[in-house]
Short mmCIF file of C-alpha atoms in Angstrom, two decimals:
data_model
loop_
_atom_site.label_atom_id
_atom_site.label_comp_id
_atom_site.label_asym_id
_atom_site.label_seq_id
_atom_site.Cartn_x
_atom_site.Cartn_y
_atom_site.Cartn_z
CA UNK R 1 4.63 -5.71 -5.73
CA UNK R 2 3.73 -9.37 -5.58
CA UNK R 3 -0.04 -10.00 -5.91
CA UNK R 4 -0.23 -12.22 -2.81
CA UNK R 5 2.05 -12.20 0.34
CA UNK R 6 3.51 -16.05 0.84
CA UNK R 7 4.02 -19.37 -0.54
CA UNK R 8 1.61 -21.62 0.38
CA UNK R 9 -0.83 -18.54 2.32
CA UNK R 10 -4.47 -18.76 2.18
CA UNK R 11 -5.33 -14.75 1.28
CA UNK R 12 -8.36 -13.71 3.73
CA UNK R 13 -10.27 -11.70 1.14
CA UNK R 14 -13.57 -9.42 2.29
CA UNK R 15 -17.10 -9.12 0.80
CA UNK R 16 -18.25 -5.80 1.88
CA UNK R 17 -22.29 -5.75 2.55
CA UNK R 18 -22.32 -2.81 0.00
CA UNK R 19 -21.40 -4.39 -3.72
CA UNK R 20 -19.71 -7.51 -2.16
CA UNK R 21 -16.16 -5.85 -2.89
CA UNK R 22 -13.18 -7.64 -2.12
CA UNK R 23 -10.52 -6.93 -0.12
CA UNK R 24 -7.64 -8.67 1.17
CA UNK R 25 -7.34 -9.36 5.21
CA UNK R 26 -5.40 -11.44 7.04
CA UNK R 27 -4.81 -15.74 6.57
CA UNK R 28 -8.44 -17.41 6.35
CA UNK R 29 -8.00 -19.48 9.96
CA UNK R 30 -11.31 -19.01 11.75
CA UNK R 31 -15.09 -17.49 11.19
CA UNK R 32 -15.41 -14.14 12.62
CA UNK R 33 -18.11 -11.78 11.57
CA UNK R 34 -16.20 -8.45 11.50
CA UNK R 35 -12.88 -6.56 10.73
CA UNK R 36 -10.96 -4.34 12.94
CA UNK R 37 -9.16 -1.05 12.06
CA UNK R 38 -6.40 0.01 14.08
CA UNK R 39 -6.97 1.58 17.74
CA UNK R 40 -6.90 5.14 17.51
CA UNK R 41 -4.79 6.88 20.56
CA UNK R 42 -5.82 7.53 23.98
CA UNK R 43 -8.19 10.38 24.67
CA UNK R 44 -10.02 11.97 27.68
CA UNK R 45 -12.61 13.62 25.21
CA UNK R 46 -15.40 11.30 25.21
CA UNK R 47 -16.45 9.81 21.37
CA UNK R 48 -19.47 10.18 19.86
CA UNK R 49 -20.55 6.82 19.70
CA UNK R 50 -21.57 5.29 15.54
CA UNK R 51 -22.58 2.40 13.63
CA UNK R 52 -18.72 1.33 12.68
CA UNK R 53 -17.23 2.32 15.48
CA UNK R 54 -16.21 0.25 18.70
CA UNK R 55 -15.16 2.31 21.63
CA UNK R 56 -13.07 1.39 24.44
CA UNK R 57 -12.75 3.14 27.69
CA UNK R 58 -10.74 2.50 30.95
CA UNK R 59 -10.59 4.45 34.33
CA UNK R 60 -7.54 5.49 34.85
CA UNK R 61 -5.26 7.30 37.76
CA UNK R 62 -3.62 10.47 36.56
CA UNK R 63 -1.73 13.20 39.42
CA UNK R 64 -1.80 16.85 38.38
CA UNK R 65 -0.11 20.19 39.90
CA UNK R 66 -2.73 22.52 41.61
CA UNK R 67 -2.28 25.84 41.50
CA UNK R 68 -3.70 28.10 43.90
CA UNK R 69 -2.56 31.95 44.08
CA UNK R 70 -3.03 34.00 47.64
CA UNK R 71 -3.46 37.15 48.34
CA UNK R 72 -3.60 39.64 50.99
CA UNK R 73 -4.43 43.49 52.27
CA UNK R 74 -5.11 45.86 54.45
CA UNK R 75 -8.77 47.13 54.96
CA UNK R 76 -9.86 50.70 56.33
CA UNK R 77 -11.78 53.73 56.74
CA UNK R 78 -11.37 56.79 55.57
CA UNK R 79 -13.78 59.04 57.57
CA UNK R 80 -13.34 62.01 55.66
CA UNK R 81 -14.33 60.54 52.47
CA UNK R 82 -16.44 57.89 53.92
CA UNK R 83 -14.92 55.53 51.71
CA UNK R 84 -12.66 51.97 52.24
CA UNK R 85 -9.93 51.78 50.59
CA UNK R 86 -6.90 48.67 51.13
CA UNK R 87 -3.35 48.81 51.14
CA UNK R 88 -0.64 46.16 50.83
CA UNK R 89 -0.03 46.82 54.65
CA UNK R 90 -0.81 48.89 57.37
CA UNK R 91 2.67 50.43 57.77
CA UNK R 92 1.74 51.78 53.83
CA UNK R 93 -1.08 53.75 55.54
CA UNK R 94 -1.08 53.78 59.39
CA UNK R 95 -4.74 54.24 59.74
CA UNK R 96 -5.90 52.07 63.22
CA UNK R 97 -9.32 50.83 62.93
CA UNK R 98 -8.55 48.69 60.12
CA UNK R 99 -8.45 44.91 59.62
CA UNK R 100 -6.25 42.21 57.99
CA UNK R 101 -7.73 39.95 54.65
CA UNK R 102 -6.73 37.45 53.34
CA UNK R 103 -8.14 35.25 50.28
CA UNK R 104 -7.27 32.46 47.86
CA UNK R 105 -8.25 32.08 44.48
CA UNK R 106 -8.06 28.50 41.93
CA UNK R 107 -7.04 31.51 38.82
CA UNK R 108 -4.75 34.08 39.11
CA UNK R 109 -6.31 37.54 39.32
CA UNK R 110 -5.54 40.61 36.62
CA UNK R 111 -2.24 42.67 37.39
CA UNK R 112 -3.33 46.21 37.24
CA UNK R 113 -0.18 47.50 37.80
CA UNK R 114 0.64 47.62 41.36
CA UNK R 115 -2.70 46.16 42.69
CA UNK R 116 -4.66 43.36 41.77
CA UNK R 117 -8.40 43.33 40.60
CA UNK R 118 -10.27 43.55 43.58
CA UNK R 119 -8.09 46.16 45.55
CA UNK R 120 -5.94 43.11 46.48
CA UNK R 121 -1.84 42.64 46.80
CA UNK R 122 0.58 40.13 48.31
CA UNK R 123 0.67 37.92 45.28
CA UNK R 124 1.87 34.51 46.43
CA UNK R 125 1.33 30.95 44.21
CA UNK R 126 0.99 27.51 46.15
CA UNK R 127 0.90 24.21 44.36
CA UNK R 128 0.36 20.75 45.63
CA UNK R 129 0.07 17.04 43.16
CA UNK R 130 -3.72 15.83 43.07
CA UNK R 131 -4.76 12.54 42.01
CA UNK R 132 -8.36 11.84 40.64
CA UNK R 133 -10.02 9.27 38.06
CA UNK R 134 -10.91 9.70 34.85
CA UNK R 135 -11.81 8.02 31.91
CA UNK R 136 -10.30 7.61 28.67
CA UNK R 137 -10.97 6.62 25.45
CA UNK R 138 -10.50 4.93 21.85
CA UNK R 139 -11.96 3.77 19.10
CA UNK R 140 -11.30 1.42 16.12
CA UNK R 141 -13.59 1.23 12.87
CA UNK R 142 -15.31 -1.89 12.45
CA UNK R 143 -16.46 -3.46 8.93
CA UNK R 144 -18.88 -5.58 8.61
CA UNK R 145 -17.75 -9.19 7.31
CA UNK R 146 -19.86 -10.89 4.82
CA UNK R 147 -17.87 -13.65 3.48
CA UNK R 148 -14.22 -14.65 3.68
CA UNK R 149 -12.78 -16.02 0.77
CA UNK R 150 -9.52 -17.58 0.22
CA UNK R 151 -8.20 -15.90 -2.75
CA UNK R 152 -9.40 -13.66 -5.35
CA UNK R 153 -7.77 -15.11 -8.46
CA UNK R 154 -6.66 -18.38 -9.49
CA UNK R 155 -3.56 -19.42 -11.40
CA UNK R 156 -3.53 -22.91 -12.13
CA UNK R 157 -2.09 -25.45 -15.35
CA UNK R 158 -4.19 -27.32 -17.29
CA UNK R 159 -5.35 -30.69 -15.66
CA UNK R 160 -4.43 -28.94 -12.17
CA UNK R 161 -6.90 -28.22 -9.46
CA UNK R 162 -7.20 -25.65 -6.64
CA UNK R 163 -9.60 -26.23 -3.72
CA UNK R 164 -11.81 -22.94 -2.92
CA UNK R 165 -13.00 -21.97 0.08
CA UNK R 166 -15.54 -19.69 0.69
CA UNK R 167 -17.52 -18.50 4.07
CA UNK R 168 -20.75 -16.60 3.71
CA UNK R 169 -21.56 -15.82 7.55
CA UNK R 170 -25.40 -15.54 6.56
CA UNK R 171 -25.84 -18.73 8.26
CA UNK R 172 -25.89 -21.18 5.08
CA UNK R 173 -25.02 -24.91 5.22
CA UNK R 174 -23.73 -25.31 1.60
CA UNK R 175 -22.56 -23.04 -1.29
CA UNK R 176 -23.20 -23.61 -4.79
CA UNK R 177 -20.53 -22.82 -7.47
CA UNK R 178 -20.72 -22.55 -11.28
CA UNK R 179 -17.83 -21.92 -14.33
CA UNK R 180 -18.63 -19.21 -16.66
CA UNK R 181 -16.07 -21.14 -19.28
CA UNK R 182 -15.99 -24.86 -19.26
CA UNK R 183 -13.56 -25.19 -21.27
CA UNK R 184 -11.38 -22.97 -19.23
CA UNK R 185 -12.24 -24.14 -15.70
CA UNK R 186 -14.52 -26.47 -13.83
CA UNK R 187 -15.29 -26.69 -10.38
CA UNK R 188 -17.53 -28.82 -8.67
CA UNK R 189 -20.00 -28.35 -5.45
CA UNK R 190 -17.22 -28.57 -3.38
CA UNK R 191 -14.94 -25.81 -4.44
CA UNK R 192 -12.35 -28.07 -6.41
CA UNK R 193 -11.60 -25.71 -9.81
CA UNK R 194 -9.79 -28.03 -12.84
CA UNK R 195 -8.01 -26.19 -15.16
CA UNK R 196 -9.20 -27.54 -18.46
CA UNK R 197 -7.67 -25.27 -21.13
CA UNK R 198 -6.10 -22.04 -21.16
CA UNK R 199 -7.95 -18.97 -20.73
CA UNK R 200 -10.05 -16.92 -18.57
CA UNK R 201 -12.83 -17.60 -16.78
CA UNK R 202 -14.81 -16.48 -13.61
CA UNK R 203 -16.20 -19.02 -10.66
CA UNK R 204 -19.34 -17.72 -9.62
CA UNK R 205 -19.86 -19.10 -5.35
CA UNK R 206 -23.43 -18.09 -3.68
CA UNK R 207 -24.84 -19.11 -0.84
CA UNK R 208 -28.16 -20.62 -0.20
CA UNK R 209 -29.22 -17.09 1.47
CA UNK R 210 -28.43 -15.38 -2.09
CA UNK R 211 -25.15 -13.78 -1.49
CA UNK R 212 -22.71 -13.95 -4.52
CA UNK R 213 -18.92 -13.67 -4.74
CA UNK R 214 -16.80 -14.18 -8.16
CA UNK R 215 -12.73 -15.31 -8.34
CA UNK R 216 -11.21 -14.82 -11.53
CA UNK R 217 -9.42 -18.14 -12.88
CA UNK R 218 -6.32 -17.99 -15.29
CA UNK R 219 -5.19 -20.94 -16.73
CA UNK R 220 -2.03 -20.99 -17.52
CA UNK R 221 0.55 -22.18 -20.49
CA UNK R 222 3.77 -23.21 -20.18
CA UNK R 223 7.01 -23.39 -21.58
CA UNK R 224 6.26 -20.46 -23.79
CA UNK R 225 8.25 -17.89 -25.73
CA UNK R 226 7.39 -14.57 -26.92
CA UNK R 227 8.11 -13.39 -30.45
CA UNK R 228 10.52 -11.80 -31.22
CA UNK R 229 11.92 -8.76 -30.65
CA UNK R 230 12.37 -5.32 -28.35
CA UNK R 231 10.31 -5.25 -25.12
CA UNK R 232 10.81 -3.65 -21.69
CA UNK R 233 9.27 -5.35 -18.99
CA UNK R 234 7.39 -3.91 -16.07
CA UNK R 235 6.23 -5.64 -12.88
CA UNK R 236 2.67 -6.57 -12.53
CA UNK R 237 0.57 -4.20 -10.58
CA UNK R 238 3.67 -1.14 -10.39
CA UNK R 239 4.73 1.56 -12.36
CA UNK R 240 8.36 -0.05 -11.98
CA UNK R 241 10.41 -1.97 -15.22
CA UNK R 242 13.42 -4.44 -15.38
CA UNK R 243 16.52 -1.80 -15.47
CA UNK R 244 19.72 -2.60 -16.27
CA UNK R 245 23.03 -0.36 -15.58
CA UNK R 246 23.39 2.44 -18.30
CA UNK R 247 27.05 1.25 -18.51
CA UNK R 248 27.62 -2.06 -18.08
CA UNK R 249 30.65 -2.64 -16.42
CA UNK R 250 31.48 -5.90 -15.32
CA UNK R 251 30.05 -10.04 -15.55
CA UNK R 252 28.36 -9.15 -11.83
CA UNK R 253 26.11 -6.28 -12.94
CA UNK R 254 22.45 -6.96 -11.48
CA UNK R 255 19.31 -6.33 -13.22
CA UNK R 256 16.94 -4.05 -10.70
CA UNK R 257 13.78 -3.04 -10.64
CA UNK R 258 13.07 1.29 -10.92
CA UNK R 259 10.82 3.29 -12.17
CA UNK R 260 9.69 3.05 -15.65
CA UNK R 261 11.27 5.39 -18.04
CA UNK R 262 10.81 4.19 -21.22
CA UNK R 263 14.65 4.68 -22.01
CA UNK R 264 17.35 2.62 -23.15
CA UNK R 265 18.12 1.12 -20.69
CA UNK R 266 14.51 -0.62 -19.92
CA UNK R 267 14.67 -2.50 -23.21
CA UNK R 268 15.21 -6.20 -23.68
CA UNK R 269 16.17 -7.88 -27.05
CA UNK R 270 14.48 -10.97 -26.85
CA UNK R 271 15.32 -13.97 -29.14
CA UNK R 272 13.48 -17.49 -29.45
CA UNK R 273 15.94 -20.93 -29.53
CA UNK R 274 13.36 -22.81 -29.90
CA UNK R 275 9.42 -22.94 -29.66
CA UNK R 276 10.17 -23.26 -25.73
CA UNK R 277 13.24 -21.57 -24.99
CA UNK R 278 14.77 -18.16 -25.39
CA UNK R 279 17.43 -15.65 -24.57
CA UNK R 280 16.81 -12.36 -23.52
CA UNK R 281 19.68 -9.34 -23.53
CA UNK R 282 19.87 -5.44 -22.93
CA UNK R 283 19.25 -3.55 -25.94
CA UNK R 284 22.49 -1.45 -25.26
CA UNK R 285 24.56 -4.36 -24.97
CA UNK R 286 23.84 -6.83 -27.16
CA UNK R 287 26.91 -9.08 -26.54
CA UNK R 288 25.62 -9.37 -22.98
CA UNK R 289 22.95 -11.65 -21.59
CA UNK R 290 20.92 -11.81 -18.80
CA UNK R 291 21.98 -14.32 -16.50
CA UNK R 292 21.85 -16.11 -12.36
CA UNK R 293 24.93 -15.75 -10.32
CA UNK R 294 25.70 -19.03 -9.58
CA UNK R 295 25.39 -19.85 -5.74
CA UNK R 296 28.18 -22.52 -5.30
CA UNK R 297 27.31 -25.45 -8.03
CA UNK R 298 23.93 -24.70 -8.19
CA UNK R 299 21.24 -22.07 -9.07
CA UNK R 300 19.21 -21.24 -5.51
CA UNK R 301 16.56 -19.19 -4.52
CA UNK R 302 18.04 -15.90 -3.55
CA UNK R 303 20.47 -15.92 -6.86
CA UNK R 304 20.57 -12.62 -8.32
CA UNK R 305 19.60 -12.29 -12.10
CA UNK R 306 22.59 -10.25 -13.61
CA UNK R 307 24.34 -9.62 -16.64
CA UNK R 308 26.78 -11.91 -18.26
CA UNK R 309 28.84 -12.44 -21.19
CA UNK R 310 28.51 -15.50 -23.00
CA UNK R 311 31.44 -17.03 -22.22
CA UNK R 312 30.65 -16.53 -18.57
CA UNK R 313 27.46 -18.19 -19.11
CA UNK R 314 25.87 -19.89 -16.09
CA UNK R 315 21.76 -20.28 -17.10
CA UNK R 316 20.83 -17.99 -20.02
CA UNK R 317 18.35 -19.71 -21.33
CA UNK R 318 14.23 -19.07 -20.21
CA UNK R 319 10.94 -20.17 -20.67
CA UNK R 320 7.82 -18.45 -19.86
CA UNK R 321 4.45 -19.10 -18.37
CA UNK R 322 1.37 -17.80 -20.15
CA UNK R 323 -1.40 -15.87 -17.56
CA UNK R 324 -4.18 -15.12 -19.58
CA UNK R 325 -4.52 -11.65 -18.54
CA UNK R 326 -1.55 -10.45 -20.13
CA UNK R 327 1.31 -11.06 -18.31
CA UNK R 328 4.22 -13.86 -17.84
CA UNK R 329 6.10 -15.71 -15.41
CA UNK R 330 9.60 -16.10 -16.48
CA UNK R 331 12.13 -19.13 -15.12
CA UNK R 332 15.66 -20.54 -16.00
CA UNK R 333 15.17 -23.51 -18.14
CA UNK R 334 17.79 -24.98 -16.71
CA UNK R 335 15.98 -24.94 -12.88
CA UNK R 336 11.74 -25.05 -13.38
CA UNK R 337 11.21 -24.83 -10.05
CA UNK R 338 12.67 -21.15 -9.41
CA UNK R 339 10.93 -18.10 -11.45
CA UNK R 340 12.34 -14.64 -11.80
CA UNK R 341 10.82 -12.22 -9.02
CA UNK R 342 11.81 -9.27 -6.69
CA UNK R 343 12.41 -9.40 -3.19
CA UNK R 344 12.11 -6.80 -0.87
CA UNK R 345 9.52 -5.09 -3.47
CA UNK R 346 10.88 -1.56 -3.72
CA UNK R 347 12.29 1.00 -6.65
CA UNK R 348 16.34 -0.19 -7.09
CA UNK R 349 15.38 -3.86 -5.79
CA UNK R 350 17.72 -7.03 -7.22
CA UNK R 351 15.52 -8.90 -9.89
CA UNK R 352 16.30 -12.48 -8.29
CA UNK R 353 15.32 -16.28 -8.38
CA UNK R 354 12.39 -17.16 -6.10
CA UNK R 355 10.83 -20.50 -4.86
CA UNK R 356 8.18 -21.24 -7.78
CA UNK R 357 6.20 -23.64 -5.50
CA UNK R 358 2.57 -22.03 -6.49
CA UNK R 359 1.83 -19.78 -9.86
CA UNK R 360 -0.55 -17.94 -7.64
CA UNK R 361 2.34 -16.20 -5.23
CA UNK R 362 4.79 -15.88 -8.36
CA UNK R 363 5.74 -12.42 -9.65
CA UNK R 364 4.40 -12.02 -13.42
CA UNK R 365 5.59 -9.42 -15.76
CA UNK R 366 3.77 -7.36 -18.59
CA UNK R 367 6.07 -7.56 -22.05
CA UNK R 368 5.46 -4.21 -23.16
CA UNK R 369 6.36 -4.75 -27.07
CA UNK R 370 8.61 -1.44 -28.25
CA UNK R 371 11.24 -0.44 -30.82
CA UNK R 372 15.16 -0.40 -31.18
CA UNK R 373 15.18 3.42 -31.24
CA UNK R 374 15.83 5.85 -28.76
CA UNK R 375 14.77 8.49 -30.51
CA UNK R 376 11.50 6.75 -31.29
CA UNK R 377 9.58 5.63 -28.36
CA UNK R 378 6.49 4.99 -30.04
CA UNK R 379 4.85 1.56 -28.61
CA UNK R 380 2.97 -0.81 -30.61
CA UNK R 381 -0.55 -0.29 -30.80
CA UNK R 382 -2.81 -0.95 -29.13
CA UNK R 383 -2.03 0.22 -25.83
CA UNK R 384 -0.48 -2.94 -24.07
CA UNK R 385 -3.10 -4.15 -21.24
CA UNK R 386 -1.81 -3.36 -18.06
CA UNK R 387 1.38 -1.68 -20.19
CA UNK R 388 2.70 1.63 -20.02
CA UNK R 389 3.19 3.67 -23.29
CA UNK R 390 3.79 6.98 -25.11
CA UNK R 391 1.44 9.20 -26.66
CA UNK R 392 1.18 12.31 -28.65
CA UNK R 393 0.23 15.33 -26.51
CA UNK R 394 -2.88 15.37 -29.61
CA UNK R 395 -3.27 11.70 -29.03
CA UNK R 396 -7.28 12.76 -29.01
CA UNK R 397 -7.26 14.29 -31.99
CA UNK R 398 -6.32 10.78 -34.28
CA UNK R 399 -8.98 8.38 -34.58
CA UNK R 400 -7.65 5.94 -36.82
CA UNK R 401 -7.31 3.90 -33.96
CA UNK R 402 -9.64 1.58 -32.30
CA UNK R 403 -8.79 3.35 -28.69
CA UNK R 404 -8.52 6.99 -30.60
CA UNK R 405 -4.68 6.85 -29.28
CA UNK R 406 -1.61 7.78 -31.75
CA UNK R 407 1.64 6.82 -31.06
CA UNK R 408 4.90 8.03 -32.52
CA UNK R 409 7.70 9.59 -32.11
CA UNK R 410 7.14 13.08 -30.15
CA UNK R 411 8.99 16.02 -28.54
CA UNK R 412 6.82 16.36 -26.02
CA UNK R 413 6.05 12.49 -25.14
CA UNK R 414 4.09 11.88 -22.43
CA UNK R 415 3.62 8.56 -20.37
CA UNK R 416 0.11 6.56 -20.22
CA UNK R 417 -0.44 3.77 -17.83
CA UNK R 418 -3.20 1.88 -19.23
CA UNK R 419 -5.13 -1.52 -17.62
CA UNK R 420 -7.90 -3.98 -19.48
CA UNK R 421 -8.27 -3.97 -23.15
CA UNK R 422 -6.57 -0.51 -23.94
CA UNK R 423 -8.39 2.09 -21.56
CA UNK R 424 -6.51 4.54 -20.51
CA UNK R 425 -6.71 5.32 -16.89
CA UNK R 426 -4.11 7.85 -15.98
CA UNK R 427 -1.86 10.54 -18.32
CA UNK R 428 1.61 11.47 -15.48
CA UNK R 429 2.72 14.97 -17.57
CA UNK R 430 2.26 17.23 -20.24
CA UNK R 431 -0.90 16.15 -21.29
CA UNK R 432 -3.98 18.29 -21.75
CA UNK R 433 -6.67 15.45 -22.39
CA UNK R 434 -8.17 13.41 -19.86
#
């Protein structure tokens, strides 16, 4: 799942009146004050009309069948009982003195076995097309737009800058904007951030009416290496890890993304060349290396990353980019300008090159540091931010730790996802602890 859609996009990002939460919306193009949900589907029920709701309605032509159901009979007197009675006919009765009825009704009347209710028979059932106007309707939700922002986070090198752009629709002329780290980021009254070193920091942007928006800013190293040693590597924001075959079987094998599983097959031997460059190679093939499949005489966007030996070696060397929240950006040494990403973003995707035009569309991976073992899972403590690990089903019960986690070897292993500084936010299985 890539963070932002596009090279080169402008991410429309929301403040919501209530807490100023963002949320992403469409390309930042022109001021409007409000955003649409999708139309709901025609109705003829009129809707209830509410604060967040815009209702439509149109007068339309519709042409229906008509029923209408007939009947007849034959009225009379008896004398002798000074009663009338009715008959389907007079040939039923032959009694003169009677007369002929005849009625029609918009509902059929109850069967009572051999008359109808009402002393009437002669059941017949007309229909004809009628065409009237009515209205229908439909309704959308509408949310209130305070601000429009043009991204929510900032990746950017040191001594780069990236213009801001922020629209409070409270009717200010100017917006002020302050660093919480100077020696991370700057940013002047215009909404031009420098990187300055690398590290975190937050741009704080209000308006003169007093409404307040934050974007996170990561600056970013470069040609960097991790240290050494077993990792599997899951994509940024998923539950999804570099996979590679269980049996590798020839030079053309491609790396995919699926599910993370912990196993064998998700781990990565990593080993440094330098203080810039390194290799990186399945942990059940060690004489194998991932690799790009060459496209003609020169490595392209759209290249798969696969596996290769190393006499079929086309670009097996990488660097890394440092985001200070944990995660990398990995590229061929051989070809800066590309970075290792997935594309379409689903479970059993190709891992492939992709354009690396702008850090802040790139696809960044979490190095989840693990062991050689299979039959050992344990992770390094503590839990990995924004990493996925393995706990004891008593991992509550240890608290030796700083996050009261214990990780080892188990029977009855159970995944964590974990985000920010260790806290665990969801156990998947066979875990009794919150």
């Amino acid at each position: 799942m890539k963070k932002h859609i596009t090279a080169f996009a402008v991410a429309l990002f929301l403040c919501i009146l209530a807490g100023f939460a963002l949320s992403p919306a469409m390309a930042m193009e022109s001021a409007v004050a409000a955003e649409y949900g999708p139309w709901s589907a025609w109705t003829q029920e009129p809707i209830e009309p509410a604060a967040d709701l815009e209702i439509d309605r149109e007068l339309i032509n519709i042409v229906t069948d008509e029923f209408k159901w007939t009947y007849s009979r034959y009225v009379y007197y008896d004398g002798e009982n000074d009663k009338w009675y009715s008959a389907d006919s007079y040939e039923t009765v032959n009694v003169e003195g009677g007369r002929w009825e005849e009625k029609t009704f918009d509902a059929p009347l109850e069967d009572l076995g051999g008359v109808y209710a009402g002393g009437w028979y002669n059941e017949r059932v007309s229909s004809s097309q009628v065409s009237q106007q009515v209205y229908q309707y439909r309704s959308r939700v509408v949310r209130r737009v305070t601000c429009e922002i043009s991204t929510d986070e900032i990746l950017i090198l040191p001594e780069k800058s990236y213009k801001l752009e922020v629209n409070f629709f409270d009717g200010s002329q100017s917006n002020t904007y302050q660093s919480s780290d100077l020696t991370v980021a700057s940013v002047d009254q215009s909404g031009n951030v420098l990187g300055v070193g690398v590290g975190a920091a937050q741009i704080t942007v209000s308006s003169s009416a007093g409404r307040t928006v934050v974007v996170d800013v990561y600056v970013c190293e470069t040609g960097m290496t991790l240290p050494e040693g077993v990792y599997t590597f899951r994509q940024l924001g998923t539950d999804k890890a570099m996979t590679v075959g269980k049996r590798i079987s020839s030079r053309s094998d491609n790396i995919t993304v699926s599910a993370f599983t912990g196993n064998k097959n998700q781990r990565f031997t990593i080993t440094n060349l330098s203080a810039s460059t390194f290799t990186i190679h399945p942990l059940s093939q060690k004489s194998w290396y991932l690799d790009i499949a060459r496209n003609g005489n020169n490595l392209q966007a759209g290249a798969n990353v696969q596996i290769h030996s190393r006499k079929d070696r086309t670009s097996q060397y990488f660097r890394a980019i440092y985001v200070p929240d944990g995660s990398y950006i990995f590229y061929p040494r051989a070809q800066v300008s590309l970075s290792i990403g997935v594309e379409p973003e689903q479970a059993g995707s190709n891992v492939r090159l992709e354009t690396l035009s702008d850090l802040n569309v790139a696809d960044r991976w979490i190095p989840i540091r693990t062991t050689q073992s299979t039959s050992d899972a344990a992770f390094i403590r503590p839990v990995a931010q924004n990493g996925i690990s393995y706990v004891l089903n008593d991992f509550g019960s240890d608290t030796r730790y700083s996050n009261g986690i214990f990780f080892g070897s188990n029977s009855r292993r159970v995944f964590v996802l974990s985000s920010a500084n260790g806290k665990v936010l969801s156990v998947k299985t066979g875990c009794d602890h919150d």
